[in-house]
Amino acid sequence: MRSVVAQVAAAAVMSINPATPVTDAERILVKLRPNAEPGALGVLALTAGVELERALPQIRVYVMRAPAGRVGPAIAVLRQSPLVEVAQREIVLSAVEVAPNDVDWPDQWGLRRTGFPRVWEVSRGSPRTVVAVLDTGVDASHPDLAGNVLRGFDFVNDDSNASDDNGHGTAVAGVVAARANNQIGVAGACWTCGMLPVKVLDRQASGTTADIAAGIIWAANRGARVINLSLGGFGTTVALTDALAYAAERDIVLVAAAGNDGSSDRFFPAADDHVLGVAATDPLDHLYRWSNRGAWVDVAAPGCNPTLSRSSGYAAFCGTSSATPMVAGLAALIRSARPNASAEEVAHEIRRSAIPGLPGVEYGRIDAARALPTSRAEHVRSAERSAGTAKTRLKARLRYLRSSPQKHSGPGHVSPVSPRSAPVTPSP
């Protein structure tokens, strides 16, 4: 994690205009129209004076690199092509974190405050419930994660070594799934969940939306049931928007940090319609002053938690980056206890069960015991209700498809979603 000096400096820069997206100086995102052949990209790139750098064919998005100072003219040329649906500047997103200002935070107060100990009697997770952490990587050798970190991928360096060169990702992973009852360290929200590390942020904890989109698609295709995104910025792109829709269509719970700028401006990916946006609360259930807020934020969770650091260490970890994996861990516990529950049903339970009355958050502060029944009898009844709901929804869907076959888009279809504006970056 960055030093306090570095974070204060970053905060000073961002305070000038915190809602300005940070754009990449050389990269352009191009989305082709549905009838366009990818083979035409070569001529298109040559005409615009750019080079193809990365392909995301699942969502028809391609990353182009332009010479320095030529991004604007290249976008103008690309937008004139009848093959191009969208051509836009790439946006850089960053890890969301806040430097702790008090070394005496009560150990694990957040888990107790939100009722996790009461639900561990019912569910402590399952290795089959895989949580993907899209971040700076994860230190798989940490003793509090031993044995449950799956083989991941590094989209920053394009290799299979998803180790952590910053520390932010390891801290996030600890809040989600640090092992418990092993007589060391701390306990995560979901003790036995599988952890899938996907490195999409570099050693400075920054990354492009194209790399993040590639990581989302990769995790979605490799069995992730929950995706944690403790990162963001005040802007989005067609790549990020469509990748989130791609994952949502594959029944994955998406959870993202609301940001640490004390702003109500929409912060992405937390503000995306497919995502549970998470703010951060203190021990008195008030939002921290630095936590972003607004009607676009779904829930809040404790924002300062003891967790893991690289090289087998431990540290205090504060920010919406810390609150978000607590919500991801709760989603994983629910999916472990109710394997037939859809992502939509899991998100609904988290929203429905939140403690209301928290200004700046749509539904309130999460409550694990309200989201997941705390007795085995209640658990069985809840599972039966979930199964009945799933069957009812399936029957309704089948009736709809039979009556309106022309409206069925088919498997794997991703509807185009227009990019939205509104941004934020790493905070103090």
CSV table of C-alpha atoms in Angstrom, one decimal:
chain,number,residue,atom,x,y,z
A,1,MET,CA,0.0,0.0,0.0
A,2,ARG,CA,1.2,3.5,-0.7
A,3,SER,CA,2.9,5.6,1.9
A,4,VAL,CA,0.9,8.3,3.8
A,5,VAL,CA,3.0,11.0,2.1
A,6,ALA,CA,2.2,9.6,-1.3
A,7,GLN,CA,-1.5,9.4,-0.5
A,8,VAL,CA,-1.7,12.9,0.9
A,9,ALA,CA,0.0,14.2,-2.3
A,10,ALA,CA,-2.5,12.3,-4.5
A,11,ALA,CA,-5.4,13.7,-2.5
A,12,ALA,CA,-4.1,17.3,-3.0
A,13,VAL,CA,-3.9,16.8,-6.7
A,14,MET,CA,-7.4,15.2,-6.9
A,15,SER,CA,-9.0,18.0,-4.8
A,16,ILE,CA,-8.5,20.4,-7.7
A,17,ASN,CA,-11.1,18.6,-9.8
A,18,PRO,CA,-12.0,15.2,-8.3
A,19,ALA,CA,-14.6,14.4,-11.0
A,20,THR,CA,-12.3,14.5,-14.0
A,21,PRO,CA,-11.6,11.2,-15.7
A,22,VAL,CA,-7.9,10.2,-16.0
A,23,THR,CA,-7.4,9.2,-19.7
A,24,ASP,CA,-4.6,7.2,-21.3
A,25,ALA,CA,-2.3,9.3,-23.5
A,26,GLU,CA,-2.1,6.7,-26.3
A,27,ARG,CA,-5.0,4.2,-26.2
A,28,ILE,CA,-8.4,4.2,-27.9
A,29,LEU,CA,-11.3,1.8,-27.4
A,30,VAL,CA,-13.2,0.8,-30.5
A,31,LYS,CA,-16.5,-1.1,-30.5
A,32,LEU,CA,-17.5,-2.6,-33.9
A,33,ARG,CA,-21.1,-2.8,-35.0
A,34,PRO,CA,-22.8,-6.2,-34.8
A,35,ASN,CA,-22.5,-6.8,-38.6
A,36,ALA,CA,-18.8,-5.7,-38.9
A,37,GLU,CA,-16.2,-8.4,-39.6
A,38,PRO,CA,-13.2,-8.3,-37.2
A,39,GLY,CA,-11.0,-8.9,-40.2
A,40,ALA,CA,-11.7,-5.3,-41.4
A,41,LEU,CA,-9.8,-4.0,-38.3
A,42,GLY,CA,-6.4,-4.1,-40.2
A,43,VAL,CA,-7.5,-1.7,-42.9
A,44,LEU,CA,-9.4,0.4,-40.3
A,45,ALA,CA,-6.3,0.7,-38.1
A,46,LEU,CA,-4.1,1.6,-41.1
A,47,THR,CA,-6.5,4.3,-42.2
A,48,ALA,CA,-6.5,5.8,-38.7
A,49,GLY,CA,-2.8,5.4,-38.1
A,50,VAL,CA,-3.1,3.2,-35.1
A,51,GLU,CA,-2.1,-0.3,-34.0
A,52,LEU,CA,-4.3,-3.1,-32.6
A,53,GLU,CA,-3.1,-3.9,-29.1
A,54,ARG,CA,-5.8,-6.0,-27.4
A,55,ALA,CA,-9.0,-7.7,-28.5
A,56,LEU,CA,-12.1,-8.4,-26.4
A,57,PRO,CA,-14.2,-10.2,-29.0
A,58,GLN,CA,-16.8,-11.3,-26.6
A,59,ILE,CA,-18.0,-7.7,-26.4
A,60,ARG,CA,-16.7,-6.6,-29.9
A,61,VAL,CA,-14.3,-4.1,-28.3
A,62,TYR,CA,-10.7,-3.6,-29.5
A,63,VAL,CA,-7.9,-1.5,-28.0
A,64,MET,CA,-5.9,0.6,-30.4
A,65,ARG,CA,-2.6,2.4,-29.7
A,66,ALA,CA,-2.0,5.8,-31.4
A,67,PRO,CA,1.2,7.7,-31.6
A,68,ALA,CA,1.7,10.4,-28.9
A,69,GLY,CA,-0.5,13.4,-29.6
A,70,ARG,CA,-2.5,11.6,-32.3
A,71,VAL,CA,-5.4,10.2,-30.2
A,72,GLY,CA,-7.9,12.9,-31.0
A,73,PRO,CA,-7.4,12.8,-34.8
A,74,ALA,CA,-7.4,9.0,-34.8
A,75,ILE,CA,-10.7,8.9,-32.9
A,76,ALA,CA,-12.2,11.4,-35.5
A,77,VAL,CA,-11.2,9.1,-38.3
A,78,LEU,CA,-12.5,6.0,-36.6
A,79,ARG,CA,-15.8,7.6,-35.9
A,80,GLN,CA,-16.4,8.2,-39.6
A,81,SER,CA,-16.2,4.5,-40.4
A,82,PRO,CA,-19.6,2.7,-40.8
A,83,LEU,CA,-18.0,-0.3,-39.1
A,84,VAL,CA,-17.5,1.5,-35.8
A,85,GLU,CA,-20.2,1.8,-33.2
A,86,VAL,CA,-18.1,3.6,-30.5
A,87,ALA,CA,-14.6,5.1,-30.6
A,88,GLN,CA,-13.5,6.7,-27.3
A,89,ARG,CA,-10.5,7.5,-25.2
A,90,GLU,CA,-9.3,4.9,-22.8
A,91,ILE,CA,-9.8,5.7,-19.1
A,92,VAL,CA,-7.4,4.8,-16.3
A,93,LEU,CA,-9.0,3.5,-13.0
A,94,SER,CA,-7.2,3.0,-9.7
A,95,ALA,CA,-7.3,1.1,-6.5
A,96,VAL,CA,-9.5,2.8,-3.8
A,97,GLU,CA,-7.9,3.2,-0.4
A,98,VAL,CA,-7.6,5.5,2.5
A,99,ALA,CA,-4.6,5.7,4.9
A,100,PRO,CA,-5.6,4.6,8.4
A,101,ASN,CA,-5.2,7.5,10.9
A,102,ASP,CA,-5.5,5.5,14.1
A,103,VAL,CA,-3.4,2.4,14.8
A,104,ASP,CA,-5.8,1.3,17.6
A,105,TRP,CA,-8.8,0.2,15.6
A,106,PRO,CA,-10.5,-2.6,17.6
A,107,ASP,CA,-9.6,-5.9,15.9
A,108,GLN,CA,-12.4,-7.1,13.6
A,109,TRP,CA,-15.0,-4.8,14.9
A,110,GLY,CA,-16.6,-4.7,11.4
A,111,LEU,CA,-17.4,-8.4,11.2
A,112,ARG,CA,-19.0,-8.3,14.7
A,113,ARG,CA,-20.9,-5.1,13.9
A,114,THR,CA,-22.4,-6.7,10.8
A,115,GLY,CA,-23.4,-10.0,12.4
A,116,PHE,CA,-21.0,-12.4,10.6
A,117,PRO,CA,-20.2,-14.5,13.7
A,118,ARG,CA,-23.9,-15.4,13.9
A,119,VAL,CA,-24.1,-16.7,10.3
A,120,TRP,CA,-20.8,-18.7,10.4
A,121,GLU,CA,-22.9,-21.4,12.2
A,122,VAL,CA,-24.8,-21.8,9.0
A,123,SER,CA,-22.2,-21.1,6.3
A,124,ARG,CA,-18.5,-20.6,6.4
A,125,GLY,CA,-18.2,-20.7,2.6
A,126,SER,CA,-17.3,-23.4,0.2
A,127,PRO,CA,-14.2,-24.0,-2.1
A,128,ARG,CA,-16.7,-24.3,-4.9
A,129,THR,CA,-17.8,-20.7,-4.4
A,130,VAL,CA,-15.0,-18.8,-6.2
A,131,VAL,CA,-14.5,-15.1,-5.5
A,132,ALA,CA,-12.4,-13.3,-8.1
A,133,VAL,CA,-10.4,-10.4,-6.8
A,134,LEU,CA,-9.6,-8.0,-9.6
A,135,ASP,CA,-6.8,-5.9,-8.2
A,136,THR,CA,-3.0,-5.6,-8.0
A,137,GLY,CA,-2.7,-9.4,-7.6
A,138,VAL,CA,-2.6,-11.6,-4.5
A,139,ASP,CA,0.2,-13.0,-2.3
A,140,ALA,CA,-0.7,-16.7,-2.6
A,141,SER,CA,2.1,-17.6,-0.2
A,142,HIS,CA,0.5,-15.8,2.8
A,143,PRO,CA,-0.2,-18.3,5.5
A,144,ASP,CA,-3.7,-16.9,6.1
A,145,LEU,CA,-4.6,-17.8,2.5
A,146,ALA,CA,-2.7,-21.0,2.2
A,147,GLY,CA,-4.2,-23.7,0.0
A,148,ASN,CA,-7.2,-21.8,-1.4
A,149,VAL,CA,-5.7,-19.4,-3.9
A,150,LEU,CA,-6.4,-20.6,-7.4
A,151,ARG,CA,-4.2,-20.1,-10.5
A,152,GLY,CA,-4.9,-16.6,-11.7
A,153,PHE,CA,-3.8,-14.3,-14.5
A,154,ASP,CA,-1.9,-11.0,-14.9
A,155,PHE,CA,-3.5,-8.8,-17.5
A,156,VAL,CA,-0.9,-6.0,-16.9
A,157,ASN,CA,2.0,-8.1,-18.0
A,158,ASP,CA,0.1,-10.8,-19.9
A,159,ASP,CA,1.3,-13.8,-18.0
A,160,SER,CA,-0.1,-16.4,-15.5
A,161,ASN,CA,1.8,-14.9,-12.5
A,162,ALA,CA,-0.9,-13.0,-10.6
A,163,SER,CA,1.3,-12.2,-7.6
A,164,ASP,CA,0.9,-8.9,-5.8
A,165,ASP,CA,3.6,-6.1,-6.4
A,166,ASN,CA,1.7,-3.4,-4.5
A,167,GLY,CA,-0.2,-5.0,-1.5
A,168,HIS,CA,-3.7,-3.6,-2.1
A,169,GLY,CA,-4.9,-6.9,-3.7
A,170,THR,CA,-3.6,-9.0,-0.8
A,171,ALA,CA,-5.4,-6.7,1.7
A,172,VAL,CA,-8.6,-7.1,-0.2
A,173,ALA,CA,-8.2,-10.9,-0.4
A,174,GLY,CA,-7.7,-11.0,3.3
A,175,VAL,CA,-11.0,-9.2,4.1
A,176,VAL,CA,-12.8,-11.6,1.7
A,177,ALA,CA,-11.3,-15.0,2.7
A,178,ALA,CA,-8.5,-15.0,5.3
A,179,ARG,CA,-8.6,-18.5,6.9
A,180,ALA,CA,-10.1,-18.8,10.4
A,181,ASN,CA,-9.5,-21.2,13.2
A,182,ASN,CA,-5.9,-21.6,12.2
A,183,GLN,CA,-4.5,-19.8,15.3
A,184,ILE,CA,-2.9,-17.0,13.3
A,185,GLY,CA,-3.8,-13.6,12.0
A,186,VAL,CA,-7.4,-12.6,11.2
A,187,ALA,CA,-10.6,-14.2,9.9
A,188,GLY,CA,-12.1,-13.3,6.6
A,189,ALA,CA,-15.8,-13.0,5.8
A,190,CYS,CA,-15.9,-16.3,3.9
A,191,TRP,CA,-13.5,-18.7,5.6
A,192,THR,CA,-13.3,-21.4,3.0
A,193,CYS,CA,-14.2,-19.7,-0.3
A,194,GLY,CA,-11.9,-20.2,-3.3
A,195,MET,CA,-9.9,-17.1,-4.2
A,196,LEU,CA,-9.2,-16.3,-7.9
A,197,PRO,CA,-6.5,-13.6,-8.3
A,198,VAL,CA,-6.8,-11.5,-11.4
A,199,LYS,CA,-4.1,-8.8,-11.7
A,200,VAL,CA,-5.5,-5.8,-13.6
A,201,LEU,CA,-3.7,-3.0,-11.7
A,202,ASP,CA,0.0,-2.3,-11.9
A,203,ARG,CA,2.5,-1.7,-9.0
A,204,GLN,CA,1.2,1.9,-8.7
A,205,ALA,CA,-2.4,0.4,-8.3
A,206,SER,CA,-3.6,1.9,-11.6
A,207,GLY,CA,-5.0,0.1,-14.7
A,208,THR,CA,-6.9,0.7,-17.9
A,209,THR,CA,-10.6,-0.1,-18.3
A,210,ALA,CA,-9.6,-2.5,-21.2
A,211,ASP,CA,-7.4,-4.6,-18.9
A,212,ILE,CA,-10.1,-4.6,-16.2
A,213,ALA,CA,-12.7,-5.6,-18.8
A,214,ALA,CA,-10.4,-8.4,-20.0
A,215,GLY,CA,-10.1,-9.5,-16.3
A,216,ILE,CA,-13.8,-9.5,-15.8
A,217,ILE,CA,-14.5,-11.6,-18.9
A,218,TRP,CA,-11.7,-14.0,-18.0
A,219,ALA,CA,-13.0,-14.5,-14.4
A,220,ALA,CA,-16.5,-14.9,-15.7
A,221,ASN,CA,-15.4,-17.7,-18.1
A,222,ARG,CA,-13.5,-19.5,-15.3
A,223,GLY,CA,-16.2,-20.1,-12.8
A,224,ALA,CA,-16.2,-17.0,-10.6
A,225,ARG,CA,-19.4,-16.7,-8.6
A,226,VAL,CA,-18.6,-13.3,-7.2
A,227,ILE,CA,-16.2,-10.6,-8.6
A,228,ASN,CA,-14.7,-8.0,-6.2
A,229,LEU,CA,-13.7,-4.6,-7.8
A,230,SER,CA,-12.0,-2.5,-5.1
A,231,LEU,CA,-11.1,0.0,-7.8
A,232,GLY,CA,-12.7,2.8,-9.8
A,233,GLY,CA,-12.7,6.3,-11.3
A,234,PHE,CA,-15.1,9.1,-12.3
A,235,GLY,CA,-15.7,7.7,-15.8
A,236,THR,CA,-16.4,4.6,-17.7
A,237,THR,CA,-16.0,3.2,-21.2
A,238,VAL,CA,-17.8,0.9,-23.5
A,239,ALA,CA,-15.3,-1.9,-22.7
A,240,LEU,CA,-16.0,-1.7,-18.9
A,241,THR,CA,-19.7,-1.3,-19.3
A,242,ASP,CA,-20.1,-4.2,-21.7
A,243,ALA,CA,-17.8,-6.5,-19.7
A,244,LEU,CA,-19.9,-5.9,-16.6
A,245,ALA,CA,-23.0,-6.8,-18.6
A,246,TYR,CA,-21.2,-9.9,-19.9
A,247,ALA,CA,-20.5,-11.1,-16.4
A,248,ALA,CA,-24.0,-10.2,-15.1
A,249,GLU,CA,-25.5,-12.3,-17.9
A,250,ARG,CA,-23.5,-15.2,-16.6
A,251,ASP,CA,-25.1,-15.0,-13.2
A,252,ILE,CA,-22.1,-13.4,-11.3
A,253,VAL,CA,-22.5,-11.1,-8.4
A,254,LEU,CA,-20.5,-7.9,-9.1
A,255,VAL,CA,-19.4,-5.7,-6.1
A,256,ALA,CA,-17.4,-2.5,-6.4
A,257,ALA,CA,-16.0,0.3,-4.2
A,258,ALA,CA,-17.9,3.7,-4.2
A,259,GLY,CA,-14.6,5.7,-3.8
A,260,ASN,CA,-13.0,7.8,-1.1
A,261,ASP,CA,-13.4,11.4,-2.3
A,262,GLY,CA,-16.4,12.5,-0.1
A,263,SER,CA,-18.2,13.1,-3.4
A,264,SER,CA,-21.7,12.3,-4.7
A,265,ASP,CA,-20.5,12.2,-8.3
A,266,ARG,CA,-21.1,8.8,-9.9
A,267,PHE,CA,-18.0,6.6,-9.6
A,268,PHE,CA,-17.4,3.5,-11.8
A,269,PRO,CA,-17.8,0.6,-11.9
A,270,ALA,CA,-19.7,1.0,-8.6
A,271,ALA,CA,-22.4,3.2,-10.3
A,272,ASP,CA,-23.0,0.7,-13.1
A,273,ASP,CA,-26.6,-0.8,-13.0
A,274,HIS,CA,-25.2,-4.4,-12.8
A,275,VAL,CA,-23.0,-3.7,-9.8
A,276,LEU,CA,-23.5,-3.5,-6.0
A,277,GLY,CA,-21.8,-0.2,-5.1
A,278,VAL,CA,-20.4,0.0,-1.6
A,279,ALA,CA,-19.7,2.9,0.8
A,280,ALA,CA,-17.8,2.8,4.1
A,281,THR,CA,-19.1,3.2,7.6
A,282,ASP,CA,-17.4,3.8,11.0
A,283,PRO,CA,-18.1,1.9,14.3
A,284,LEU,CA,-21.1,4.1,15.0
A,285,ASP,CA,-22.7,3.3,11.6
A,286,HIS,CA,-22.1,6.7,10.1
A,287,LEU,CA,-20.4,7.1,6.7
A,288,TYR,CA,-16.8,8.1,6.9
A,289,ARG,CA,-16.5,11.7,5.7
A,290,TRP,CA,-14.2,10.5,2.9
A,291,SER,CA,-16.6,7.9,1.6
A,292,ASN,CA,-18.4,8.7,-1.6
A,293,ARG,CA,-22.2,8.7,-1.4
A,294,GLY,CA,-25.4,9.1,-3.4
A,295,ALA,CA,-28.5,7.4,-4.7
A,296,TRP,CA,-26.2,5.3,-7.0
A,297,VAL,CA,-24.6,3.7,-3.9
A,298,ASP,CA,-26.5,0.5,-2.9
A,299,VAL,CA,-25.1,-0.4,0.5
A,300,ALA,CA,-22.4,0.4,3.1
A,301,ALA,CA,-20.1,-1.8,5.1
A,302,PRO,CA,-17.4,-1.2,7.8
A,303,GLY,CA,-14.6,0.7,6.2
A,304,CYS,CA,-11.6,-0.1,8.5
A,305,ASN,CA,-10.6,-3.7,8.9
A,306,PRO,CA,-7.4,-5.6,10.0
A,307,THR,CA,-6.2,-7.7,7.1
A,308,LEU,CA,-3.2,-9.2,5.3
A,309,SER,CA,-0.2,-7.5,3.9
A,310,ARG,CA,2.5,-9.0,1.6
A,311,SER,CA,5.2,-11.2,3.0
A,312,SER,CA,3.0,-12.9,5.6
A,313,GLY,CA,2.3,-9.6,7.4
A,314,TYR,CA,-0.8,-7.9,8.8
A,315,ALA,CA,-2.1,-4.3,8.7
A,316,ALA,CA,-5.0,-2.0,9.2
A,317,PHE,CA,-6.8,-1.4,5.9
A,318,CYS,CA,-9.3,1.5,5.6
A,319,GLY,CA,-11.4,2.8,2.7
A,320,THR,CA,-14.3,1.7,0.5
A,321,SER,CA,-11.7,-0.8,-0.9
A,322,SER,CA,-11.9,-2.4,2.5
A,323,ALA,CA,-15.7,-2.3,2.8
A,324,THR,CA,-16.3,-3.8,-0.6
A,325,PRO,CA,-14.7,-7.2,0.0
A,326,MET,CA,-16.8,-7.6,3.2
A,327,VAL,CA,-19.9,-7.3,0.9
A,328,ALA,CA,-18.3,-9.7,-1.6
A,329,GLY,CA,-17.6,-12.1,1.2
A,330,LEU,CA,-21.3,-11.9,2.3
A,331,ALA,CA,-22.4,-12.6,-1.3
A,332,ALA,CA,-20.1,-15.7,-1.3
A,333,LEU,CA,-21.5,-17.0,2.0
A,334,ILE,CA,-25.1,-16.7,0.6
A,335,ARG,CA,-24.1,-18.5,-2.6
A,336,SER,CA,-22.4,-21.2,-0.6
A,337,ALA,CA,-25.4,-21.8,1.6
A,338,ARG,CA,-27.9,-21.4,-1.3
A,339,PRO,CA,-26.1,-22.7,-4.4
A,340,ASN,CA,-29.3,-22.4,-6.5
A,341,ALA,CA,-29.8,-18.7,-5.7
A,342,SER,CA,-29.2,-16.5,-8.7
A,343,ALA,CA,-26.9,-13.5,-8.6
A,344,GLU,CA,-30.0,-11.2,-8.8
A,345,GLU,CA,-31.5,-13.0,-5.8
A,346,VAL,CA,-28.2,-12.7,-3.8
A,347,ALA,CA,-28.0,-9.0,-4.5
A,348,HIS,CA,-31.6,-8.6,-3.6
A,349,GLU,CA,-31.1,-10.3,-0.2
A,350,ILE,CA,-28.1,-8.1,0.5
A,351,ARG,CA,-30.1,-4.9,-0.3
A,352,ARG,CA,-33.3,-6.1,1.4
A,353,SER,CA,-31.6,-7.1,4.7
A,354,ALA,CA,-29.5,-3.9,5.0
A,355,ILE,CA,-30.1,-1.7,8.1
A,356,PRO,CA,-31.9,1.3,6.6
A,357,GLY,CA,-31.7,5.0,7.5
A,358,LEU,CA,-28.2,5.7,6.5
A,359,PRO,CA,-28.1,9.1,4.6
A,360,GLY,CA,-26.2,8.9,1.3
A,361,VAL,CA,-26.8,5.1,0.8
A,362,GLU,CA,-29.8,3.7,-1.0
A,363,TYR,CA,-30.5,0.7,1.2
A,364,GLY,CA,-28.3,1.0,4.3
A,365,ARG,CA,-25.5,-0.8,6.1
A,366,ILE,CA,-25.2,-4.6,5.4
A,367,ASP,CA,-26.3,-7.1,8.1
A,368,ALA,CA,-25.1,-10.6,7.5
A,369,ALA,CA,-27.5,-12.2,10.0
A,370,ARG,CA,-30.5,-10.6,8.3
A,371,ALA,CA,-29.2,-11.6,4.9
A,372,LEU,CA,-28.6,-15.2,5.8
A,373,PRO,CA,-30.9,-17.1,8.2
A,374,THR,CA,-29.1,-17.9,11.5
A,375,SER,CA,-30.8,-21.2,12.4
A,376,ARG,CA,-30.6,-24.4,10.4
A,377,ALA,CA,-34.3,-24.6,10.3
A,378,GLU,CA,-34.6,-21.1,8.8
A,379,HIS,CA,-31.8,-22.0,6.4
A,380,VAL,CA,-33.7,-25.0,5.1
A,381,ARG,CA,-36.9,-23.0,4.7
A,382,SER,CA,-34.9,-20.2,2.9
A,383,ALA,CA,-33.3,-22.7,0.5
A,384,GLU,CA,-36.7,-24.2,-0.3
A,385,ARG,CA,-38.1,-20.7,-1.0
A,386,SER,CA,-35.1,-19.9,-3.2
A,387,ALA,CA,-35.5,-23.2,-5.1
A,388,GLY,CA,-39.3,-22.4,-5.6
A,389,THR,CA,-38.5,-18.9,-6.8
A,390,ALA,CA,-35.9,-20.2,-9.2
A,391,LYS,CA,-38.4,-22.7,-10.7
A,392,THR,CA,-41.1,-20.1,-11.0
A,393,ARG,CA,-38.8,-17.7,-12.8
A,394,LEU,CA,-37.6,-20.5,-15.1
A,395,LYS,CA,-41.2,-21.4,-16.0
A,396,ALA,CA,-42.0,-17.7,-16.6
A,397,ARG,CA,-38.9,-17.3,-18.8
A,398,LEU,CA,-39.8,-20.4,-20.9
A,399,ARG,CA,-43.4,-19.1,-21.3
A,400,TYR,CA,-42.0,-15.8,-22.5
A,401,LEU,CA,-39.6,-17.4,-25.0
A,402,ARG,CA,-42.4,-19.6,-26.4
A,403,SER,CA,-44.7,-16.7,-26.9
A,404,SER,CA,-42.1,-14.3,-28.2
A,405,PRO,CA,-39.3,-16.3,-29.9
A,406,GLN,CA,-38.4,-13.4,-32.1
A,407,LYS,CA,-37.3,-11.3,-29.1
A,408,HIS,CA,-34.9,-13.9,-27.7
A,409,SER,CA,-31.3,-12.8,-28.3
A,410,GLY,CA,-29.7,-16.2,-27.8
A,411,PRO,CA,-26.9,-17.3,-25.5
A,412,GLY,CA,-24.0,-14.9,-25.0
A,413,HIS,CA,-25.7,-11.8,-26.4
A,414,VAL,CA,-24.7,-8.6,-24.8
A,415,SER,CA,-26.9,-5.6,-25.4
A,416,PRO,CA,-25.1,-2.4,-26.3
A,417,VAL,CA,-25.0,0.0,-23.4
A,418,SER,CA,-24.0,3.6,-23.9
A,419,PRO,CA,-21.0,4.8,-21.9
A,420,ARG,CA,-21.8,7.1,-19.0
A,421,SER,CA,-19.9,10.1,-17.6
A,422,ALA,CA,-18.8,10.7,-14.0
A,423,PRO,CA,-15.5,9.8,-12.3
A,424,VAL,CA,-13.1,9.4,-9.2
A,425,THR,CA,-9.5,8.1,-8.6
A,426,PRO,CA,-7.4,6.8,-5.8
A,427,SER,CA,-8.0,8.8,-2.6
A,428,PRO,CA,-6.3,9.6,0.6
